[in-house]
């Protein structure tokens, strides 16, 4: 539209090397610029002929105003006071949907290609820095999400946990604790309530201690119904007898009363002790592993247990194990030789 308006004040003609010559009809001066670019002509018109310059942009403004008024799309004009709010929504969406859900690096927002893309989507987009995401946006988002989780967990009576430990390619260990429950609308809900770096040994004591600290922070320790884990020995031992012994959950007065009653019972036992009534018991018997009256709070993950059954079954079938060994050898060879990799791909 701008080029057409300027033609009433300039005579344009193409010259060599993709350049355009423009003769001003008002003062008969020649100006040159790249083909399709009108910045030099615009500067001349603005400086030497301000009245005509204002006429050009006045006509453009009237054109767009009339065009906008003529379209009935049912939307109200954009409120300039909401531009800041819209900008914050865009930044928050980038953080949630790209950085977190798509697992993309923080420095994505500083890449020129990404900024060009955002400019195409929204001309008024203002680039955000990695530092702002790291120190402002993500902590604020984390605080908001944790508050919502706390509020939700306060409304439920029972929860089930999933606890898992794994290591990444750099051999760094992590522990994840997920909380499951059924809400008031009979919908299954699941929240990852914590994801921690596990720098200590993977002992049952350390695992139980970390779990207790997380549950205390969310105030759901007494709401735990079951804990689902894999079949690692440390996991089995950590939750075999629950999260903590009953005496640890007692109040001070109850605990003192418990100790006094046990002392009296021991004194009474010593007074009436008869060695003839002793009976030998095998303490290694599996009968003491599980008590039907107080079942273990821990449950084995069904998928992990099934996978262990499949692994053991494959090991017990000789011809399958041989086939798998050959496949492993081929896989190693393909990683070491590009020719073998090309043959296998074909």
mmCIF file of C-alpha atoms in Angstrom:
data_model
loop_
_atom_site.group_PDB
_atom_site.id
_atom_site.type_symbol
_atom_site.label_atom_id
_atom_site.label_comp_id
_atom_site.label_asym_id
_atom_site.label_seq_id
_atom_site.Cartn_x
_atom_site.Cartn_y
_atom_site.Cartn_z
ATOM 1 C CA UNK A 1 0.000 0.000 0.000
ATOM 2 C CA UNK A 2 2.905 2.375 0.819
ATOM 3 C CA UNK A 3 4.530 1.877 -2.593
ATOM 4 C CA UNK A 4 1.313 2.765 -4.402
ATOM 5 C CA UNK A 5 0.888 5.972 -2.397
ATOM 6 C CA UNK A 6 4.453 7.063 -3.073
ATOM 7 C CA UNK A 7 4.043 6.648 -6.812
ATOM 8 C CA UNK A 8 1.976 9.798 -6.905
ATOM 9 C CA UNK A 9 5.104 11.738 -5.824
ATOM 10 C CA UNK A 10 7.818 9.696 -7.595
ATOM 11 C CA UNK A 11 8.555 8.324 -11.037
ATOM 12 C CA UNK A 12 10.189 4.917 -10.486
ATOM 13 C CA UNK A 13 12.443 3.187 -12.982
ATOM 14 C CA UNK A 14 14.621 0.082 -12.671
ATOM 15 C CA UNK A 15 18.388 0.410 -13.095
ATOM 16 C CA UNK A 16 21.324 -2.006 -12.950
ATOM 17 C CA UNK A 17 22.224 -4.300 -10.015
ATOM 18 C CA UNK A 18 18.694 -4.660 -8.645
ATOM 19 C CA UNK A 19 18.349 -1.007 -7.807
ATOM 20 C CA UNK A 20 15.493 1.424 -8.363
ATOM 21 C CA UNK A 21 15.698 5.074 -9.393
ATOM 22 C CA UNK A 22 13.038 7.493 -8.168
ATOM 23 C CA UNK A 23 12.473 11.006 -9.552
ATOM 24 C CA UNK A 24 10.629 13.270 -7.132
ATOM 25 C CA UNK A 25 7.777 15.011 -8.950
ATOM 26 C CA UNK A 26 7.766 17.823 -6.412
ATOM 27 C CA UNK A 27 11.419 18.939 -6.506
ATOM 28 C CA UNK A 28 12.698 16.892 -9.493
ATOM 29 C CA UNK A 29 15.530 15.241 -7.559
ATOM 30 C CA UNK A 30 16.738 11.703 -8.189
ATOM 31 C CA UNK A 31 17.111 9.123 -5.413
ATOM 32 C CA UNK A 32 18.174 5.494 -5.561
ATOM 33 C CA UNK A 33 17.500 2.458 -3.406
ATOM 34 C CA UNK A 34 17.388 -1.335 -3.586
ATOM 35 C CA UNK A 35 14.533 -2.868 -5.521
ATOM 36 C CA UNK A 36 11.500 -3.206 -3.294
ATOM 37 C CA UNK A 37 12.963 -0.866 -0.636
ATOM 38 C CA UNK A 38 11.568 2.662 -0.208
ATOM 39 C CA UNK A 39 13.476 3.970 2.823
ATOM 40 C CA UNK A 40 15.474 6.624 0.899
ATOM 41 C CA UNK A 41 12.361 7.924 -0.836
ATOM 42 C CA UNK A 42 10.521 7.968 2.463
ATOM 43 C CA UNK A 43 13.275 9.984 4.152
ATOM 44 C CA UNK A 44 13.277 12.525 1.316
ATOM 45 C CA UNK A 45 9.519 12.905 1.452
ATOM 46 C CA UNK A 46 9.547 13.288 5.239
ATOM 47 C CA UNK A 47 12.345 15.881 5.319
ATOM 48 C CA UNK A 48 11.623 17.939 2.196
ATOM 49 C CA UNK A 49 7.849 17.556 1.799
ATOM 50 C CA UNK A 50 6.332 17.002 5.273
ATOM 51 C CA UNK A 51 2.824 17.941 4.159
ATOM 52 C CA UNK A 52 2.757 15.294 1.425
ATOM 53 C CA UNK A 53 4.414 12.826 3.804
ATOM 54 C CA UNK A 54 1.587 13.288 6.310
ATOM 55 C CA UNK A 55 -0.943 12.844 3.527
ATOM 56 C CA UNK A 56 0.551 9.436 2.652
ATOM 57 C CA UNK A 57 0.349 8.076 6.166
ATOM 58 C CA UNK A 58 -2.989 9.704 6.837
ATOM 59 C CA UNK A 59 -4.461 7.854 3.862
ATOM 60 C CA UNK A 60 -2.895 4.602 5.049
ATOM 61 C CA UNK A 61 -4.300 5.091 8.537
ATOM 62 C CA UNK A 62 -7.769 5.797 7.146
ATOM 63 C CA UNK A 63 -7.556 2.707 4.942
ATOM 64 C CA UNK A 64 -6.736 0.359 7.792
ATOM 65 C CA UNK A 65 -9.261 2.002 10.083
ATOM 66 C CA UNK A 66 -12.035 1.625 7.522
ATOM 67 C CA UNK A 67 -10.995 -1.940 6.814
ATOM 68 C CA UNK A 68 -11.061 -2.844 10.486
ATOM 69 C CA UNK A 69 -14.407 -1.148 11.052
ATOM 70 C CA UNK A 70 -15.884 -2.959 8.062
ATOM 71 C CA UNK A 71 -15.105 -6.417 9.464
ATOM 72 C CA UNK A 72 -17.640 -7.753 11.905
ATOM 73 C CA UNK A 73 -15.858 -10.595 13.666
ATOM 74 C CA UNK A 74 -17.530 -10.279 17.027
ATOM 75 C CA UNK A 75 -14.275 -9.335 18.808
ATOM 76 C CA UNK A 76 -13.713 -6.151 20.741
ATOM 77 C CA UNK A 77 -10.636 -3.977 20.010
ATOM 78 C CA UNK A 78 -7.461 -5.022 21.810
ATOM 79 C CA UNK A 79 -7.068 -3.376 25.195
ATOM 80 C CA UNK A 80 -3.537 -1.990 25.422
ATOM 81 C CA UNK A 81 -3.580 -2.423 29.181
ATOM 82 C CA UNK A 82 -3.676 -6.203 28.689
ATOM 83 C CA UNK A 83 -0.549 -6.372 26.523
ATOM 84 C CA UNK A 84 1.674 -6.966 29.560
ATOM 85 C CA UNK A 85 -0.614 -9.737 30.757
ATOM 86 C CA UNK A 86 -0.562 -11.323 27.302
ATOM 87 C CA UNK A 87 3.239 -11.162 27.242
ATOM 88 C CA UNK A 88 3.404 -12.959 30.603
ATOM 89 C CA UNK A 89 1.035 -15.659 29.327
ATOM 90 C CA UNK A 90 3.279 -16.249 26.312
ATOM 91 C CA UNK A 91 6.383 -16.556 28.506
ATOM 92 C CA UNK A 92 4.562 -18.903 30.874
ATOM 93 C CA UNK A 93 3.350 -21.032 27.964
ATOM 94 C CA UNK A 94 6.900 -21.277 26.585
ATOM 95 C CA UNK A 95 8.113 -22.436 29.997
ATOM 96 C CA UNK A 96 5.368 -25.012 30.571
ATOM 97 C CA UNK A 97 4.810 -26.427 27.095
ATOM 98 C CA UNK A 98 8.294 -26.218 25.563
ATOM 99 C CA UNK A 99 10.880 -26.138 28.345
ATOM 100 C CA UNK A 100 9.140 -28.522 30.758
ATOM 101 C CA UNK A 101 6.794 -30.767 28.769
ATOM 102 C CA UNK A 102 9.009 -31.070 25.676
ATOM 103 C CA UNK A 103 12.159 -31.261 27.816
ATOM 104 C CA UNK A 104 13.938 -28.540 25.836
ATOM 105 C CA UNK A 105 16.921 -26.542 27.164
ATOM 106 C CA UNK A 106 16.465 -23.131 28.740
ATOM 107 C CA UNK A 107 18.702 -21.432 26.187
ATOM 108 C CA UNK A 108 16.084 -22.183 23.518
ATOM 109 C CA UNK A 109 14.594 -18.737 24.142
ATOM 110 C CA UNK A 110 17.888 -17.082 23.166
ATOM 111 C CA UNK A 111 18.330 -18.854 19.843
ATOM 112 C CA UNK A 112 17.835 -16.505 16.850
ATOM 113 C CA UNK A 113 15.640 -19.002 14.983
ATOM 114 C CA UNK A 114 13.252 -19.291 17.946
ATOM 115 C CA UNK A 115 13.034 -15.524 18.323
ATOM 116 C CA UNK A 116 12.329 -15.126 14.611
ATOM 117 C CA UNK A 117 9.579 -17.728 14.902
ATOM 118 C CA UNK A 118 8.009 -15.904 17.848
ATOM 119 C CA UNK A 119 8.139 -12.636 15.905
ATOM 120 C CA UNK A 120 6.176 -14.303 13.116
ATOM 121 C CA UNK A 121 3.591 -15.442 15.658
ATOM 122 C CA UNK A 122 3.389 -12.137 17.488
ATOM 123 C CA UNK A 123 4.983 -8.941 16.178
ATOM 124 C CA UNK A 124 4.964 -7.449 19.665
ATOM 125 C CA UNK A 125 6.807 -10.377 21.249
ATOM 126 C CA UNK A 126 9.736 -9.251 23.387
ATOM 127 C CA UNK A 127 12.502 -11.862 23.818
ATOM 128 C CA UNK A 128 12.983 -13.313 27.291
ATOM 129 C CA UNK A 129 16.379 -14.289 28.693
ATOM 130 C CA UNK A 130 17.474 -17.629 30.126
ATOM 131 C CA UNK A 131 18.333 -15.872 33.378
ATOM 132 C CA UNK A 132 14.782 -14.616 33.800
ATOM 133 C CA UNK A 133 13.331 -18.068 33.161
ATOM 134 C CA UNK A 134 15.708 -19.678 35.643
ATOM 135 C CA UNK A 135 15.444 -17.173 38.487
ATOM 136 C CA UNK A 136 11.934 -15.730 38.101
ATOM 137 C CA UNK A 137 9.520 -17.681 35.916
ATOM 138 C CA UNK A 138 10.310 -21.278 36.916
ATOM 139 C CA UNK A 139 10.484 -20.630 40.711
ATOM 140 C CA UNK A 140 7.193 -18.738 40.543
ATOM 141 C CA UNK A 141 5.574 -21.526 38.522
ATOM 142 C CA UNK A 142 6.924 -24.161 40.925
ATOM 143 C CA UNK A 143 5.539 -22.306 43.931
ATOM 144 C CA UNK A 144 2.114 -21.996 42.309
ATOM 145 C CA UNK A 145 1.966 -25.698 41.401
ATOM 146 C CA UNK A 146 3.096 -26.808 44.883
ATOM 147 C CA UNK A 147 0.410 -24.651 46.482
ATOM 148 C CA UNK A 148 -2.267 -26.260 44.312
ATOM 149 C CA UNK A 149 -0.978 -29.753 45.150
ATOM 150 C CA UNK A 150 -1.021 -28.959 48.884
ATOM 151 C CA UNK A 151 -4.595 -27.712 48.638
ATOM 152 C CA UNK A 152 -5.677 -30.794 46.705
ATOM 153 C CA UNK A 153 -4.017 -33.246 49.100
ATOM 154 C CA UNK A 154 -5.681 -31.571 52.078
ATOM 155 C CA UNK A 155 -9.069 -32.665 50.715
ATOM 156 C CA UNK A 156 -8.307 -36.412 50.477
ATOM 157 C CA UNK A 157 -8.197 -39.044 53.214
ATOM 158 C CA UNK A 158 -6.074 -41.773 51.629
ATOM 159 C CA UNK A 159 -3.262 -41.803 49.080
ATOM 160 C CA UNK A 160 -1.039 -44.400 47.459
ATOM 161 C CA UNK A 161 2.590 -43.709 46.579
ATOM 162 C CA UNK A 162 4.840 -44.851 43.775
ATOM 163 C CA UNK A 163 8.537 -44.627 44.644
ATOM 164 C CA UNK A 164 11.201 -45.286 42.040
ATOM 165 C CA UNK A 165 14.966 -44.823 41.756
ATOM 166 C CA UNK A 166 16.865 -44.686 38.486
ATOM 167 C CA UNK A 167 20.109 -43.373 37.004
ATOM 168 C CA UNK A 168 20.755 -41.351 33.865
ATOM 169 C CA UNK A 169 23.505 -41.897 31.304
ATOM 170 C CA UNK A 170 25.934 -39.969 33.473
ATOM 171 C CA UNK A 171 25.268 -42.396 36.361
ATOM 172 C CA UNK A 172 23.503 -39.743 38.440
ATOM 173 C CA UNK A 173 20.811 -41.263 40.665
ATOM 174 C CA UNK A 174 17.376 -39.759 41.254
ATOM 175 C CA UNK A 175 14.355 -40.692 43.344
ATOM 176 C CA UNK A 176 10.829 -39.829 42.280
ATOM 177 C CA UNK A 177 7.768 -39.934 44.539
ATOM 178 C CA UNK A 178 4.334 -39.886 42.902
ATOM 179 C CA UNK A 179 1.071 -39.587 44.817
ATOM 180 C CA UNK A 180 -2.128 -41.281 43.556
ATOM 181 C CA UNK A 181 -5.684 -40.833 44.804
ATOM 182 C CA UNK A 182 -9.311 -40.702 43.665
ATOM 183 C CA UNK A 183 -10.893 -37.259 43.896
ATOM 184 C CA UNK A 184 -14.452 -36.310 44.772
ATOM 185 C CA UNK A 185 -15.540 -36.781 41.151
ATOM 186 C CA UNK A 186 -14.251 -40.389 41.149
ATOM 187 C CA UNK A 187 -11.366 -39.467 38.859
ATOM 188 C CA UNK A 188 -7.905 -40.925 39.315
ATOM 189 C CA UNK A 189 -5.354 -38.207 40.058
ATOM 190 C CA UNK A 190 -1.565 -38.459 40.125
ATOM 191 C CA UNK A 191 0.981 -35.844 41.206
ATOM 192 C CA UNK A 192 4.756 -36.028 41.161
ATOM 193 C CA UNK A 193 5.244 -34.505 44.611
ATOM 194 C CA UNK A 194 9.054 -34.591 44.529
ATOM 195 C CA UNK A 195 11.997 -35.430 42.311
ATOM 196 C CA UNK A 196 15.284 -35.518 44.200
ATOM 197 C CA UNK A 197 18.931 -36.082 43.447
ATOM 198 C CA UNK A 198 20.037 -39.189 45.363
ATOM 199 C CA UNK A 199 23.690 -38.644 46.231
ATOM 200 C CA UNK A 200 23.856 -41.026 49.208
ATOM 201 C CA UNK A 201 24.000 -44.824 49.124
ATOM 202 C CA UNK A 202 20.818 -46.610 48.018
ATOM 203 C CA UNK A 203 20.226 -48.145 51.423
ATOM 204 C CA UNK A 204 16.797 -48.807 52.876
ATOM 205 C CA UNK A 205 17.453 -46.317 55.696
ATOM 206 C CA UNK A 206 18.283 -43.469 53.304
ATOM 207 C CA UNK A 207 15.310 -44.243 51.067
ATOM 208 C CA UNK A 208 12.895 -44.328 53.986
ATOM 209 C CA UNK A 209 14.314 -41.127 55.462
ATOM 210 C CA UNK A 210 13.926 -39.217 52.188
ATOM 211 C CA UNK A 211 10.377 -40.513 51.777
ATOM 212 C CA UNK A 212 9.439 -39.514 55.326
ATOM 213 C CA UNK A 213 10.770 -35.983 54.798
ATOM 214 C CA UNK A 214 8.718 -35.522 51.630
ATOM 215 C CA UNK A 215 5.531 -36.873 53.213
ATOM 216 C CA UNK A 216 5.981 -34.682 56.283
ATOM 217 C CA UNK A 217 6.378 -31.644 54.050
ATOM 218 C CA UNK A 218 3.059 -32.398 52.334
ATOM 219 C CA UNK A 219 1.413 -33.514 55.595
ATOM 220 C CA UNK A 220 0.201 -36.830 54.136
ATOM 221 C CA UNK A 221 2.265 -39.339 56.117
ATOM 222 C CA UNK A 222 -0.766 -40.624 58.015
ATOM 223 C CA UNK A 223 -2.828 -40.805 54.802
ATOM 224 C CA UNK A 224 -0.597 -43.335 53.027
ATOM 225 C CA UNK A 225 -2.475 -46.544 52.238
ATOM 226 C CA UNK A 226 0.068 -48.412 50.099
ATOM 227 C CA UNK A 227 3.520 -47.800 48.607
ATOM 228 C CA UNK A 228 4.294 -49.347 45.208
ATOM 229 C CA UNK A 229 7.962 -50.010 44.393
ATOM 230 C CA UNK A 230 10.077 -52.312 42.272
ATOM 231 C CA UNK A 231 11.575 -55.517 43.661
ATOM 232 C CA UNK A 232 14.976 -54.133 44.654
ATOM 233 C CA UNK A 233 16.111 -55.440 48.039
ATOM 234 C CA UNK A 234 16.583 -51.911 49.410
ATOM 235 C CA UNK A 235 13.012 -50.979 48.440
ATOM 236 C CA UNK A 236 11.584 -54.135 50.010
ATOM 237 C CA UNK A 237 13.426 -53.510 53.262
ATOM 238 C CA UNK A 238 12.650 -49.780 53.353
ATOM 239 C CA UNK A 239 8.860 -50.174 53.450
ATOM 240 C CA UNK A 240 8.407 -53.712 54.738
ATOM 241 C CA UNK A 241 7.198 -52.526 58.140
ATOM 242 C CA UNK A 242 5.622 -49.279 57.003
ATOM 243 C CA UNK A 243 7.006 -45.777 57.065
ATOM 244 C CA UNK A 244 7.909 -45.771 60.771
ATOM 245 C CA UNK A 245 7.269 -47.841 63.869
ATOM 246 C CA UNK A 246 4.147 -47.269 65.877
ATOM 247 C CA UNK A 247 6.065 -45.987 68.855
ATOM 248 C CA UNK A 248 7.562 -43.173 66.767
ATOM 249 C CA UNK A 249 4.062 -41.889 66.000
ATOM 250 C CA UNK A 250 3.023 -41.797 69.666
ATOM 251 C CA UNK A 251 2.734 -38.588 71.620
ATOM 252 C CA UNK A 252 5.136 -38.048 74.518
ATOM 253 C CA UNK A 253 2.612 -39.043 77.195
ATOM 254 C CA UNK A 254 1.529 -42.124 75.253
ATOM 255 C CA UNK A 255 5.144 -43.132 74.695
ATOM 256 C CA UNK A 256 5.964 -42.803 78.401
ATOM 257 C CA UNK A 257 2.889 -44.832 79.308
ATOM 258 C CA UNK A 258 3.927 -47.454 76.761
ATOM 259 C CA UNK A 259 7.390 -47.737 78.359
ATOM 260 C CA UNK A 260 5.962 -47.985 81.906
ATOM 261 C CA UNK A 261 3.517 -50.737 80.914
ATOM 262 C CA UNK A 262 6.287 -52.704 79.237
ATOM 263 C CA UNK A 263 8.539 -52.368 82.300
ATOM 264 C CA UNK A 264 5.755 -53.688 84.540
ATOM 265 C CA UNK A 265 5.140 -56.569 82.145
ATOM 266 C CA UNK A 266 8.832 -57.504 82.174
ATOM 267 C CA UNK A 267 8.954 -57.431 86.004
ATOM 268 C CA UNK A 268 5.871 -59.639 86.186
ATOM 269 C CA UNK A 269 7.399 -62.017 83.644
ATOM 270 C CA UNK A 270 10.638 -62.331 85.649
ATOM 271 C CA UNK A 271 8.720 -63.169 88.835
ATOM 272 C CA UNK A 272 6.688 -65.959 87.177
ATOM 273 C CA UNK A 273 9.401 -67.261 84.859
ATOM 274 C CA UNK A 274 9.546 -71.090 84.496
ATOM 275 C CA UNK A 275 12.146 -72.620 82.202
ATOM 276 C CA UNK A 276 10.004 -75.724 81.605
ATOM 277 C CA UNK A 277 7.577 -73.609 79.556
ATOM 278 C CA UNK A 278 10.243 -72.548 77.036
ATOM 279 C CA UNK A 279 9.773 -73.611 73.418
ATOM 280 C CA UNK A 280 12.293 -73.319 70.567
ATOM 281 C CA UNK A 281 11.123 -71.333 67.557
ATOM 282 C CA UNK A 282 12.782 -71.103 64.135
ATOM 283 C CA UNK A 283 13.210 -67.329 63.672
ATOM 284 C CA UNK A 284 14.147 -67.745 60.014
ATOM 285 C CA UNK A 285 10.750 -69.166 59.224
ATOM 286 C CA UNK A 286 8.810 -67.305 56.565
ATOM 287 C CA UNK A 287 5.838 -67.307 58.903
ATOM 288 C CA UNK A 288 7.272 -64.231 60.590
ATOM 289 C CA UNK A 289 7.842 -62.341 57.352
ATOM 290 C CA UNK A 290 4.205 -61.454 56.838
ATOM 291 C CA UNK A 291 1.508 -60.969 59.447
ATOM 292 C CA UNK A 292 -2.004 -61.402 58.120
ATOM 293 C CA UNK A 293 -3.393 -59.082 60.789
ATOM 294 C CA UNK A 294 -1.010 -56.264 59.757
ATOM 295 C CA UNK A 295 -0.181 -56.587 56.051
ATOM 296 C CA UNK A 296 2.861 -54.825 54.631
ATOM 297 C CA UNK A 297 2.302 -51.288 53.407
ATOM 298 C CA UNK A 298 4.494 -52.032 50.385
ATOM 299 C CA UNK A 299 3.288 -53.575 47.114
ATOM 300 C CA UNK A 300 5.460 -54.815 44.263
ATOM 301 C CA UNK A 301 5.011 -53.135 40.906
ATOM 302 C CA UNK A 302 3.079 -55.582 38.723
ATOM 303 C CA UNK A 303 4.776 -54.508 35.483
ATOM 304 C CA UNK A 304 8.255 -54.861 37.000
ATOM 305 C CA UNK A 305 7.422 -58.254 38.480
ATOM 306 C CA UNK A 306 6.048 -59.438 35.140
ATOM 307 C CA UNK A 307 9.201 -58.237 33.399
ATOM 308 C CA UNK A 308 11.335 -60.233 35.846
ATOM 309 C CA UNK A 309 9.267 -63.341 35.072
ATOM 310 C CA UNK A 310 9.824 -62.827 31.342
ATOM 311 C CA UNK A 311 13.559 -62.337 31.859
ATOM 312 C CA UNK A 312 13.862 -65.506 33.927
ATOM 313 C CA UNK A 313 11.769 -67.416 31.404
ATOM 314 C CA UNK A 314 13.973 -66.347 28.492
ATOM 315 C CA UNK A 315 17.075 -67.418 30.380
ATOM 316 C CA UNK A 316 15.639 -70.901 30.890
ATOM 317 C CA UNK A 317 15.000 -71.444 27.151
ATOM 318 C CA UNK A 318 18.404 -72.227 25.548
ATOM 319 C CA UNK A 319 17.589 -71.461 21.902
ATOM 320 C CA UNK A 320 16.033 -68.078 22.736
ATOM 321 C CA UNK A 321 19.030 -67.009 24.799
ATOM 322 C CA UNK A 322 21.348 -67.945 21.902
ATOM 323 C CA UNK A 323 19.300 -65.871 19.454
ATOM 324 C CA UNK A 324 19.387 -62.894 21.817
ATOM 325 C CA UNK A 325 23.155 -63.214 22.192
ATOM 326 C CA UNK A 326 23.578 -63.114 18.400
ATOM 327 C CA UNK A 327 21.347 -60.043 18.203
ATOM 328 C CA UNK A 328 23.482 -58.323 20.831
ATOM 329 C CA UNK A 329 26.636 -59.125 18.843
ATOM 330 C CA UNK A 330 25.072 -57.667 15.686
ATOM 331 C CA UNK A 331 24.073 -54.564 17.596
ATOM 332 C CA UNK A 332 27.618 -54.028 18.855
ATOM 333 C CA UNK A 333 29.050 -54.572 15.371
ATOM 334 C CA UNK A 334 26.659 -52.037 13.847
ATOM 335 C CA UNK A 335 27.860 -49.445 16.343
ATOM 336 C CA UNK A 336 31.471 -50.090 15.353
ATOM 337 C CA UNK A 337 31.120 -50.433 11.573
ATOM 338 C CA UNK A 338 29.191 -48.128 9.242
ATOM 339 C CA UNK A 339 29.118 -50.821 6.524
ATOM 340 C CA UNK A 340 27.384 -53.328 8.792
ATOM 341 C CA UNK A 341 24.973 -50.622 9.942
ATOM 342 C CA UNK A 342 24.064 -49.832 6.306
ATOM 343 C CA UNK A 343 23.505 -53.534 5.523
ATOM 344 C CA UNK A 344 21.266 -53.992 8.564
ATOM 345 C CA UNK A 345 19.300 -50.872 7.672
ATOM 346 C CA UNK A 346 18.597 -52.218 4.178
#
